[in-house]
Amino acid sequence: MKNKLTVIAAVLIVLAVVTACPALAKETYKIGVAAPLTGGLAFLGEGIMNGIKMAQESVGDTKYKYEVIFEDNQHDPKVSVTLANKFFDVDKADAIITIGDESGPVVSPIATAKDKIHMAIAVQRYIAKGYNNFMHWTPADEQTTLLISEMKKRGVKKVAAFRSRYVGFVELFESFKKNLKGSGIELVSDQVHDATAVDFRSQIAMAKKKNPDIYLLLTLPPALEIVAKQLKEAGETKPLTSCEAFGISPEASLFEGEWFIAPAGAQGYYRDAYKARYGSEPPMATGNAIDIFELIVRAVESTNTKSKPSAKQVSDELHKIKYHHGALGIMHIDKDGVVVTKPQPQLIKDARPTPLYDENGLMISSK
Amino acid sequence: MDIWAQIIINSIITGAIYALIVLGFNLIYWVTKFFNIAHGVYAVVAAYTVYFMYTTKGSNVYLSIIAAILAAGLAGLLSDRFVFLPLRKRTASGMTMFVASLGIFTVLQAVVALIFTNQYRMLRKTYTAGKTFNILGGVITETHCIVIIVVFVTLAVLIILRDRTKFGRAVKAIGDDEEVAKIVGINTNKIIATVFFIGAASTGIGGILIGFDTGMMPASGMSLLLNAVTASIIGGAGNILGGLLGSFMLGFAQNASVWWISGEWQDAIAFVMLIIFLLFRPRGIFNE
């Protein structure tokens, strides 16, 4: 009896010491993720969630424990604002990850005001404004430079654009126009449409009249698919291309054989690991989410503090990263807080985006 | 390709699509004298019925279309039976009816979104381009030919119903004066309920054709309705032929404007026309 009491007392003392001593109990670094988990873009949120869980499991031995809270923002910036406040005030999160050019800009000022880390998967550079805000997406200039280079390879002289004013595409289009100068390629028709438009027939007639060599589609589903379908119905056989859009089309078979420029996507080990675990290709933005998690962990672990590092300390470490080999390949963080990666020319083959060039750099057949 | 031939063909197609919504809208306005906002959602109900039966469950396409037209008609009938009829009995004002119709629109749209989500749906099983025909250098698809034929068949049926049947005479009488119609022994409630059924069913046909052509989402009803109201005011609210003319005028204005200004202004063109008509000819072209 006396021995038993001694053992229980010893266990209680050890437990009391462990819980009271921060050096032995790992502190938790919390990251909130606001992503679309329902609706038409739920596949993006699902990929992000799967990717981060994968990265979380392979994080290894660390000074801190990393907890990730996923919430559905329904791809609605208003919901993202609510979630940002919930993450920071209720869950006491240290960092937030957002997706999309709508959510990023509204969460950036909240992260700045509350002195938290914000990593956005978005196109617009200004989302990264402020020392604690970062953006991880292949920059528009990188994408359009490659787009123009691929067009030149195919002898394209005249381009007709169909585009919506979705913020990400505005950035891409402005960059495309800027980089066209001196390229010998002319933008012969620029057809802008409302986000809810479904009838493009007269705009197609206008564009077709200019006899372009290729159509550049910078719009989101369902307008993307409807434009493609109505172009075919109008008897147009010229190739179609895009930056990003074909990769998110739920009806990618419409673009079979067409090449386009995709932002950097998950590759190598990360892509294989995802496929092995989930049985499918990682969706767009999954690789970005994996990288963001790894970059945050790398920065937090690099800080030399006795207690959990402040946002400023983590930001300092993030800004120092000039080389990182992650899910999207080799990357660095520039002075504005943009994680710079390289875009990839891709091809829609068997209704799926695949690399346009094989391992030997040879082009796989495209239109 | 002659661009004007294509723009004229496109205008006819757009006008025909609007007309399918306007014909039913004007018929209901003719007897009730209020703008039934719920009208746009009848098209959505029909399109999603086809989506459920044909696209997802694989039922026969013709059976699905008939069921969808009946579903839209039923939605119109029930709107009248459970909302508008009780309000009429309380001699509710046109504004009350208008607000009630907005309520029906919101509820039905929310129900469709809850069941099918807010995602865009095509009624075709694939996005492949349809069969096309060449007319004077312009291209027209098989679906658009069907749309145009259906518009004129619907128009002919409505005119025959109006001018050649006892029902049509009763509708005219109610349209002129509901109280007098009651005095002469017309069962006005029954006639109005039938008008709601026919008006909503004809709009349902429009919704189905739009669903096959460009697809549909629960929120599509409002943009269809706004264009229908504009076309109705241009042609003359409550006037069947006026609605048809208004639809084609609006379709032409929106398509021809692409020649001069950006396509993103197409909706604005509709509202500019609406304001012009409200200012200078509020009763429309056909109504004196």
XYZ file of C-alpha atoms in Angstrom:
655
model
C 0.000 0.000 0.000
C 2.790 2.357 0.987
C 4.666 1.485 -2.240
C 1.582 2.174 -4.352
C 1.114 5.564 -2.757
C 4.757 6.362 -3.377
C 4.426 5.481 -7.090
C 1.242 7.564 -7.497
C 2.868 10.501 -5.744
C 5.937 10.216 -7.965
C 3.802 10.129 -11.113
C 1.834 13.180 -9.959
C 5.029 15.079 -9.210
C 6.465 14.238 -12.648
C 3.212 15.337 -14.338
C 3.153 18.557 -12.359
C 6.739 19.313 -13.331
C 6.155 18.478 -17.018
C 3.064 20.672 -17.313
C 4.627 23.491 -15.360
C 7.874 23.507 -17.318
C 7.546 25.077 -20.789
C 10.893 23.690 -21.828
C 9.498 20.164 -21.682
C 5.923 20.750 -23.015
C 5.964 21.925 -26.630
C 4.189 25.186 -27.289
C 1.605 25.101 -30.039
C 1.874 27.303 -33.108
C -1.639 27.589 -34.551
C -2.416 28.188 -38.214
C -5.939 28.924 -39.448
C -6.849 28.032 -43.033
C -9.811 29.769 -44.727
C -10.518 27.794 -47.917
C -13.573 26.812 -49.958
C -14.654 23.425 -48.610
C -18.144 23.539 -50.142
C -19.521 24.731 -53.489
C -17.985 24.690 -56.933
C -14.419 25.299 -55.764
C -14.539 22.745 -52.946
C -11.987 20.630 -54.819
C -9.419 23.389 -54.246
C -10.133 23.459 -50.512
C -9.999 19.680 -50.339
C -6.599 19.638 -52.059
C -5.282 22.325 -49.702
C -6.529 20.425 -46.658
C -5.059 17.123 -47.871
C -1.744 18.767 -48.787
C -1.330 20.537 -45.444
C -2.235 17.367 -43.523
C 0.417 15.512 -45.519
C 3.002 18.211 -44.809
C 1.998 18.301 -41.142
C 2.601 14.561 -40.765
C 6.076 14.756 -42.271
C 7.213 17.763 -40.280
C 9.603 15.677 -38.100
C 11.070 16.707 -34.752
C 10.392 20.370 -34.092
C 10.643 22.836 -31.244
C 6.951 23.663 -31.531
C 3.786 21.702 -32.116
C 1.901 22.828 -35.235
C -1.881 22.799 -35.149
C -3.914 23.632 -38.242
C -7.578 24.676 -38.098
C -9.540 24.386 -41.339
C -12.702 26.409 -41.918
C -14.921 26.777 -44.987
C -14.917 30.323 -46.396
C -17.321 29.332 -49.200
C -15.013 31.310 -51.526
C -16.640 34.419 -50.050
C -14.418 37.276 -48.820
C -17.040 38.297 -46.222
C -16.813 34.838 -44.669
C -13.006 35.070 -44.802
C -13.137 38.260 -42.707
C -15.315 36.522 -40.111
C -12.996 33.534 -40.089
C -9.860 35.686 -39.747
C -11.327 37.342 -36.654
C -12.422 33.961 -35.295
C -8.980 32.420 -35.884
C -7.129 35.285 -34.200
C -9.537 36.158 -31.369
C -11.179 32.838 -30.468
C -8.724 30.160 -31.594
C -5.711 32.350 -30.786
C -4.091 31.422 -34.104
C -0.638 32.803 -34.901
C -0.989 32.714 -38.677
C -3.654 32.483 -41.357
C -3.641 31.021 -44.859
C -6.179 32.332 -47.394
C -6.905 31.375 -50.970
C -8.061 33.611 -53.787
C -7.760 37.203 -54.898
C -10.967 38.139 -53.088
C -10.068 36.831 -49.632
C -6.379 37.841 -49.619
C -6.902 41.626 -49.795
C -9.554 41.691 -47.052
C -7.568 39.521 -44.646
C -4.221 41.363 -45.136
C -5.246 44.469 -43.100
C -6.700 42.282 -40.336
C -3.441 40.329 -40.079
C -1.486 43.597 -40.000
C -3.744 45.128 -37.337
C -3.633 42.026 -35.144
C 0.087 41.477 -35.778
C -0.263 37.972 -37.209
C 1.288 36.165 -40.168
C -0.834 36.015 -43.331
C 0.081 33.823 -46.287
C -2.195 34.201 -49.317
C -2.508 31.856 -52.262
C -3.369 34.604 -54.744
C -2.112 36.461 -57.816
C -2.126 40.134 -56.871
C 1.151 41.384 -55.453
C -0.414 44.081 -53.298
C -1.907 41.397 -51.034
C 1.631 40.990 -49.688
C 1.722 44.650 -48.626
C 2.780 44.957 -44.988
C 5.645 43.181 -43.292
C 3.553 40.229 -42.018
C 1.708 39.532 -45.284
C 3.037 37.118 -47.892
C 1.758 35.833 -51.197
C 2.506 32.494 -52.806
C 1.497 32.244 -56.444
C 3.500 32.292 -59.635
C 3.648 36.030 -60.433
C 1.663 37.289 -63.438
C 4.798 38.589 -65.193
C 6.438 35.152 -65.002
C 3.329 33.554 -66.513
C 2.783 36.025 -69.352
C 6.464 36.080 -70.320
C 6.288 32.315 -70.792
C 2.919 32.626 -72.590
C 4.383 35.065 -75.126
C 7.461 32.888 -75.556
C 5.266 29.838 -76.332
C 3.188 31.936 -78.753
C 6.351 33.024 -80.577
C 7.464 29.386 -80.911
C 4.204 28.714 -82.762
C 4.482 31.751 -85.021
C 1.486 33.524 -83.472
C 1.128 37.089 -84.764
C -2.449 38.008 -83.792
C -4.243 37.283 -80.518
C -7.911 37.758 -79.614
C -8.699 37.856 -75.893
C -11.898 36.930 -74.085
C -11.704 37.976 -70.490
C -13.657 38.788 -67.387
C -12.719 41.415 -64.850
C -11.976 38.841 -62.185
C -9.108 40.464 -60.271
C -6.558 37.736 -60.931
C -7.206 37.847 -64.665
C -7.008 41.649 -64.737
C -3.488 41.362 -63.315
C -2.583 38.685 -65.876
C -4.061 40.645 -68.788
C -2.314 43.894 -67.844
C 0.951 41.992 -67.570
C 0.295 40.303 -70.942
C -0.330 43.659 -72.640
C 2.811 45.133 -71.093
C 4.985 42.183 -72.134
C 3.534 42.113 -75.683
C 5.400 45.328 -76.508
C 8.207 44.594 -78.924
C 7.259 40.904 -79.192
C 5.871 41.181 -82.734
C 2.534 39.844 -81.508
C -0.534 42.048 -81.743
C -3.660 41.994 -79.590
C -6.285 42.363 -82.343
C -9.441 41.949 -80.273
C -10.151 42.404 -76.572
C -13.615 41.144 -75.625
C -14.497 41.833 -72.009
C -17.565 40.269 -70.474
C -19.566 40.457 -67.313
C -18.944 37.698 -64.756
C -22.479 36.328 -65.225
C -22.532 36.523 -69.047
C -23.599 33.428 -70.973
C -24.083 34.800 -74.486
C -20.805 35.557 -76.284
C -21.976 35.042 -79.869
C -21.728 38.656 -81.013
C -18.378 39.137 -79.274
C -17.159 35.985 -81.016
C -18.304 37.411 -84.370
C -16.331 40.592 -83.628
C -13.187 38.697 -82.623
C -13.429 36.270 -85.540
C -13.580 39.165 -87.983
C -10.030 40.126 -86.935
C -8.784 36.673 -87.978
C -6.628 35.957 -84.911
C -4.110 33.097 -84.845
C -5.091 32.144 -81.304
C -7.738 32.952 -78.684
C -6.592 33.823 -75.172
C -9.276 32.944 -72.610
C -8.872 34.680 -69.266
C -12.111 33.864 -67.555
C -13.519 31.464 -64.992
C -15.973 28.598 -65.343
C -18.756 28.519 -66.484
C -18.054 31.445 -68.877
C -14.809 29.697 -69.882
C -16.614 26.580 -71.111
C -19.463 28.535 -72.699
C -17.036 30.729 -74.695
C -15.195 27.609 -75.886
C -18.447 25.901 -76.848
C -19.808 28.979 -78.644
C -16.479 29.452 -80.492
C -16.802 25.893 -81.802
C -20.441 26.475 -82.716
C -19.365 29.595 -84.641
C -17.130 27.323 -86.732
C -13.895 28.592 -85.195
C -11.054 26.065 -85.344
C -8.151 28.278 -84.241
C -6.339 27.165 -81.071
C -7.312 28.378 -77.628
C -4.909 29.156 -74.813
C -4.984 30.600 -71.345
C -3.105 31.386 -68.202
C -4.372 29.193 -65.374
C -8.014 28.851 -66.489
C -7.881 25.490 -68.297
C -6.388 23.933 -65.186
C -9.497 24.678 -63.119
C -12.120 23.832 -65.724
C -14.483 21.068 -64.608
C -14.976 20.355 -68.335
C -11.311 20.221 -69.361
C -12.178 17.846 -72.232
C -13.405 20.935 -74.109
C -9.767 22.041 -74.301
C -8.332 18.692 -75.358
C -5.010 19.182 -77.179
C -4.764 22.889 -76.244
C -1.672 24.199 -74.444
C -1.748 26.829 -71.712
C 0.397 28.352 -69.000
C -0.152 26.995 -65.524
C 1.236 28.511 -62.381
C 3.814 26.295 -60.693
C 2.130 23.156 -59.404
C 3.065 20.320 -57.094
C 5.896 18.285 -58.587
C 8.354 15.477 -57.893
C 8.145 13.766 -54.516
C 5.203 15.886 -53.345
C 3.103 15.107 -56.399
C 3.883 11.390 -56.193
C 3.192 11.270 -52.458
C -0.150 13.019 -52.928
C -1.149 10.686 -55.766
C -0.127 7.625 -53.752
C -2.137 8.735 -50.742
C -5.247 10.264 -52.323
C -5.342 8.440 -55.658
C -5.503 11.583 -57.797
C -3.367 14.443 -59.068
C -3.037 17.249 -56.526
C -5.477 20.001 -57.545
C -4.313 23.548 -58.280
C -3.052 25.394 -55.167
C -2.321 22.185 -53.230
C 1.424 22.564 -53.749
C 1.228 26.215 -52.661
C -0.489 25.176 -49.429
C 2.179 22.532 -48.728
C 4.934 25.089 -49.353
C 3.284 27.698 -47.160
C 3.023 25.262 -44.270
C 6.655 24.235 -44.721
C 7.851 27.843 -45.047
C 6.024 28.841 -41.856
C 7.480 25.853 -39.994
C 10.971 26.635 -41.334
C 10.688 30.272 -40.266
C 9.222 29.522 -36.823
C 11.850 26.874 -36.139
C 14.629 29.239 -37.245
C 13.748 31.856 -34.666
C 15.978 31.871 -31.670
C 13.532 32.573 -28.875
C 12.767 30.901 -25.572
C 9.020 31.228 -25.986
C 6.774 31.202 -29.047
C 8.126 33.734 -31.582
C 6.270 36.926 -32.404
C 4.874 37.633 -35.880
C 7.739 40.079 -36.449
C 10.318 37.406 -35.632
C 8.655 34.876 -37.964
C 8.374 37.518 -40.710
C 12.070 38.321 -40.316
C 12.905 34.663 -40.894
C 10.509 34.354 -43.852
C 12.039 37.407 -45.532
C 15.465 35.794 -45.196
C 14.486 32.745 -47.289
C 16.342 33.046 -50.581
C 16.269 29.376 -51.471
C 13.673 26.755 -50.696
C 13.030 23.524 -52.517
C 9.388 22.744 -51.948
C 6.341 21.250 -53.569
C 6.441 23.838 -56.367
C 10.146 23.379 -57.037
C 12.816 25.958 -56.270
C 11.552 29.237 -54.884
C 12.594 32.335 -52.989
C 10.798 35.101 -51.144
C 11.386 38.514 -52.688
C 11.606 41.864 -50.890
C 7.827 42.400 -51.199
C 6.957 39.131 -49.505
C 6.118 37.330 -52.741
C 7.132 33.681 -52.974
C 8.515 33.509 -56.512
C 8.092 30.264 -58.472
C 8.326 29.352 -62.141
C 5.226 28.717 -64.302
C 4.793 25.564 -66.390
C 3.543 25.200 -69.962
C 0.868 22.514 -69.848
C -1.343 20.610 -72.211
C -4.850 19.251 -71.777
C -4.498 15.568 -72.521
C -7.183 12.988 -71.757
C -9.150 15.838 -70.145
C -6.334 16.530 -67.635
C -3.571 19.111 -67.458
C -0.203 17.460 -68.137
C 3.264 18.960 -68.776
C 3.659 20.259 -72.334
C 7.254 19.062 -72.476
C 8.538 15.631 -71.495
C 11.603 14.963 -69.306
C 13.871 15.492 -72.340
C 12.373 18.891 -73.060
C 10.515 17.619 -76.118
C 7.089 19.050 -76.807
C 4.169 16.672 -76.534
C 1.799 17.162 -79.481
C -0.527 20.158 -79.102
C -2.650 22.327 -81.385
C -18.576 35.746 -92.706
C -20.701 38.860 -92.823
C -20.588 40.158 -89.282
C -23.960 41.888 -89.565
C -25.631 38.657 -90.670
C -24.211 37.050 -87.518
C -25.242 39.952 -85.290
C -28.792 39.874 -86.688
C -28.999 36.102 -86.184
C -27.652 36.531 -82.644
C -30.216 39.269 -81.988
C -33.036 36.991 -83.132
C -31.751 34.197 -80.892
C -31.409 36.505 -77.869
C -34.826 38.026 -78.585
C -36.410 34.586 -78.915
C -34.919 33.503 -75.568
C -36.279 36.638 -73.885
C -39.624 36.179 -75.628
C -40.080 32.741 -74.073
C -39.989 34.375 -70.650
C -41.896 37.527 -71.641
C -44.894 35.749 -73.198
C -45.846 34.082 -69.912
C -44.964 37.193 -67.926
C -47.243 39.382 -70.037
C -50.068 36.855 -69.910
C -50.033 36.897 -66.103
C -49.654 40.685 -65.992
C -52.616 41.010 -68.335
C -55.027 39.488 -65.803
C -53.380 40.378 -62.491
C -51.958 43.854 -63.236
C -48.854 43.378 -61.094
C -45.242 42.488 -61.916
C -44.832 38.898 -60.791
C -41.164 38.767 -59.783
C -41.522 35.041 -59.059
C -41.857 34.547 -62.817
C -38.078 34.217 -63.322
C -37.823 31.340 -60.881
C -40.395 29.235 -62.785
C -37.773 28.946 -65.560
C -35.244 27.772 -62.976
C -37.684 25.187 -61.544
C -38.239 23.727 -65.021
C -34.535 23.678 -65.921
C -33.573 21.947 -62.668
C -36.373 19.395 -63.061
C -34.816 18.396 -66.406
C -31.387 18.482 -64.796
C -32.540 16.099 -62.064
C -34.528 13.708 -64.269
C -32.526 13.663 -67.503
C -29.003 14.830 -66.747
C -28.455 13.080 -63.419
C -31.008 10.226 -63.348
C -30.902 9.428 -67.056
C -34.667 9.506 -67.634
C -36.034 9.917 -71.145
C -35.383 13.484 -72.346
C -38.915 14.081 -73.670
C -40.517 12.688 -70.515
C -38.220 14.905 -68.443
C -39.141 17.981 -70.491
C -42.886 17.314 -70.123
C -42.482 16.765 -66.372
C -40.438 19.986 -66.131
C -43.043 22.062 -67.976
C -45.724 20.663 -65.657
C -43.500 21.375 -62.619
C -43.076 25.011 -63.692
C -46.837 25.286 -64.321
C -47.507 23.773 -60.925
C -45.116 26.240 -59.282
C -47.124 29.058 -60.896
C -50.436 27.501 -59.892
C -49.360 26.997 -56.277
C -47.980 30.549 -56.096
C -51.436 31.772 -56.998
C -53.367 29.305 -54.848
C -51.412 29.841 -51.632
C -50.153 33.426 -51.915
C -51.785 35.595 -54.556
C -55.375 34.301 -54.195
C -55.515 34.919 -50.424
C -54.019 38.383 -51.036
C -56.562 39.125 -53.788
C -59.357 38.110 -51.416
C -58.044 40.730 -48.987
C -57.939 43.226 -51.902
C -54.196 43.636 -51.417
C -52.519 46.444 -53.361
C -50.283 45.870 -56.386
C -47.265 46.703 -54.206
C -48.228 43.986 -51.693
C -48.564 41.456 -54.527
C -45.201 42.605 -55.929
C -43.452 42.121 -52.581
C -45.159 38.747 -52.077
C -43.918 37.630 -55.499
C -40.395 38.655 -54.495
C -40.809 36.435 -51.443
C -41.879 33.475 -53.594
C -38.895 34.091 -55.875
C -36.465 34.093 -52.963
C -37.934 30.973 -51.328
C -38.045 28.909 -54.531
C -34.550 29.993 -55.559
C -33.229 29.059 -52.111
C -34.941 25.652 -52.260
C -33.382 24.923 -55.680
C -29.960 26.056 -54.399
C -30.302 23.897 -51.271
C -31.100 20.812 -53.303
C -28.750 21.327 -56.247
C -26.172 23.844 -54.830
C -25.446 27.206 -56.442
C -23.233 25.676 -59.099
C -23.821 26.265 -62.788
C -25.471 23.298 -64.509
C -25.710 22.322 -68.139
C -28.711 20.251 -69.105
C -26.709 18.610 -71.874
C -24.694 15.669 -70.674
C -21.572 17.102 -72.332
C -20.400 20.572 -73.287
C -19.842 19.570 -76.897
C -20.881 22.047 -79.563
C -24.235 21.351 -81.188
C -25.032 20.903 -84.878
C -24.891 24.215 -86.768
C -26.429 25.701 -89.937
C -25.137 28.515 -92.143
C -27.553 31.310 -93.056
C -26.277 34.182 -95.263
C -22.804 33.806 -93.790
C -24.028 33.655 -90.200
C -24.083 30.532 -88.044
C -27.047 29.226 -86.091
C -27.164 26.113 -83.920
C -29.786 23.390 -83.811
C -30.797 24.447 -80.263
C -31.321 28.037 -81.414
C -33.505 26.875 -84.318
C -35.606 24.971 -81.775
C -35.786 28.092 -79.557
C -37.074 30.213 -82.455
C -39.607 27.574 -83.538
C -40.827 27.093 -79.955
C -41.293 30.864 -79.522
C -43.540 31.094 -82.556
C -45.454 27.914 -81.637
C -45.976 29.246 -78.082
C -47.041 32.600 -79.493
C -49.493 30.936 -81.883
C -50.950 28.777 -79.086
C -51.366 31.808 -76.823
C -53.031 33.847 -79.577
C -55.391 30.979 -80.459
C -56.195 30.532 -76.767
C -56.842 34.255 -76.432
C -58.862 34.819 -79.583
C -60.573 31.518 -80.357
C -61.604 30.020 -77.027
C -64.102 30.703 -74.274
C -61.153 30.698 -71.873
C -59.497 33.452 -73.917
C -62.618 35.582 -73.809
C -62.755 35.118 -70.040
C -59.100 36.148 -69.758
C -59.803 39.257 -71.840
C -62.784 40.094 -69.648
C -60.729 39.759 -66.449
C -57.923 41.760 -68.045
C -60.384 44.565 -68.803
C -62.163 44.540 -65.450
C -62.091 41.693 -62.937
C -65.120 42.938 -60.992
C -67.315 43.136 -64.093
C -66.088 39.695 -65.146
C -67.232 38.322 -61.782
C -70.637 39.978 -62.166
C -71.191 38.336 -65.542
C -70.541 34.936 -63.953
C -66.917 34.235 -64.834
C -65.116 32.179 -62.204
C -62.233 34.634 -62.081
C -60.175 32.752 -59.507
C -60.221 29.615 -61.644
C -59.300 31.536 -64.809
C -56.468 33.419 -63.062
C -55.141 30.127 -61.626
C -55.167 28.645 -65.142
C -53.372 31.723 -66.475
C -50.695 31.286 -63.794
C -50.301 27.647 -64.829
C -50.026 28.469 -68.556
C -47.767 31.506 -68.003
C -45.398 29.639 -65.712
C -45.361 26.562 -67.974
C -44.465 28.654 -71.053
C -41.669 30.280 -69.053
C -40.604 26.787 -68.020
C -40.137 25.929 -71.707
C -37.821 28.940 -71.943
C -35.866 27.826 -68.888
C -35.378 24.346 -70.329
C -34.138 25.658 -73.681
C -31.777 28.119 -71.987
C -30.528 25.258 -69.799
C -29.735 23.181 -72.878
C -28.118 26.120 -74.672
C -25.975 27.908 -72.094
C -26.757 26.261 -68.758
C -28.491 27.518 -65.654
C -27.848 28.278 -62.012
C -30.413 29.020 -59.291
C -29.656 32.758 -59.472
C -30.206 32.865 -63.272
C -33.909 33.562 -62.729
C -33.324 37.177 -61.723
C -31.338 38.169 -64.809
C -33.918 36.429 -67.010
C -36.679 38.289 -65.221
C -34.984 41.694 -65.475
C -34.573 41.318 -69.220
C -38.158 40.048 -69.491
C -39.536 43.033 -67.542
C -37.530 45.403 -69.746
C -38.767 43.728 -72.933
C -42.306 43.737 -71.566
C -42.200 47.480 -70.808
C -40.684 48.252 -74.224
C -43.377 46.305 -76.055
C -46.226 47.118 -73.702
C -46.828 45.286 -70.415
C -49.558 42.686 -70.713
C -49.509 42.741 -74.519
C -48.508 39.393 -76.030
C -47.324 40.760 -79.397
C -45.757 43.743 -77.668
C -43.728 41.386 -75.500
C -42.456 39.631 -78.598
C -41.470 42.901 -80.289
C -39.862 44.208 -77.085
C -37.820 41.023 -76.774
C -36.439 41.279 -80.298
C -35.710 45.011 -79.917
C -33.837 44.386 -76.698
C -31.963 41.440 -78.218
C -30.903 43.579 -81.187
C -29.813 46.520 -79.028
C -27.684 44.286 -76.802
C -26.018 42.402 -79.661
C -25.492 45.365 -81.962
C -23.955 47.378 -79.111
C -21.002 44.959 -79.106
C -19.984 46.614 -82.387
C -19.390 49.943 -80.644
C -18.826 49.277 -76.973
C -17.538 46.484 -74.754
C -19.713 43.409 -74.319
C -19.712 43.877 -70.552
C -22.178 46.753 -71.078
C -24.910 44.517 -72.531
C -26.944 44.505 -69.315
C -26.534 48.258 -68.966
C -27.954 48.683 -72.490
C -31.141 46.938 -71.324
C -31.543 49.368 -68.452
C -30.814 52.414 -70.603
C -33.629 51.274 -72.915
C -35.869 50.695 -69.906
C -35.265 54.226 -68.607
C -35.828 55.761 -72.051
C -39.165 53.962 -72.432
C -40.257 54.739 -68.871
C -39.520 58.416 -69.498
C -40.930 58.835 -72.971
C -43.335 55.945 -73.604
C -44.148 54.285 -70.285
C -47.018 52.217 -71.729
C -44.717 50.693 -74.347
C -44.986 50.505 -78.115
C -48.231 48.562 -78.390
C -50.265 49.984 -75.506
C -51.957 53.306 -76.148
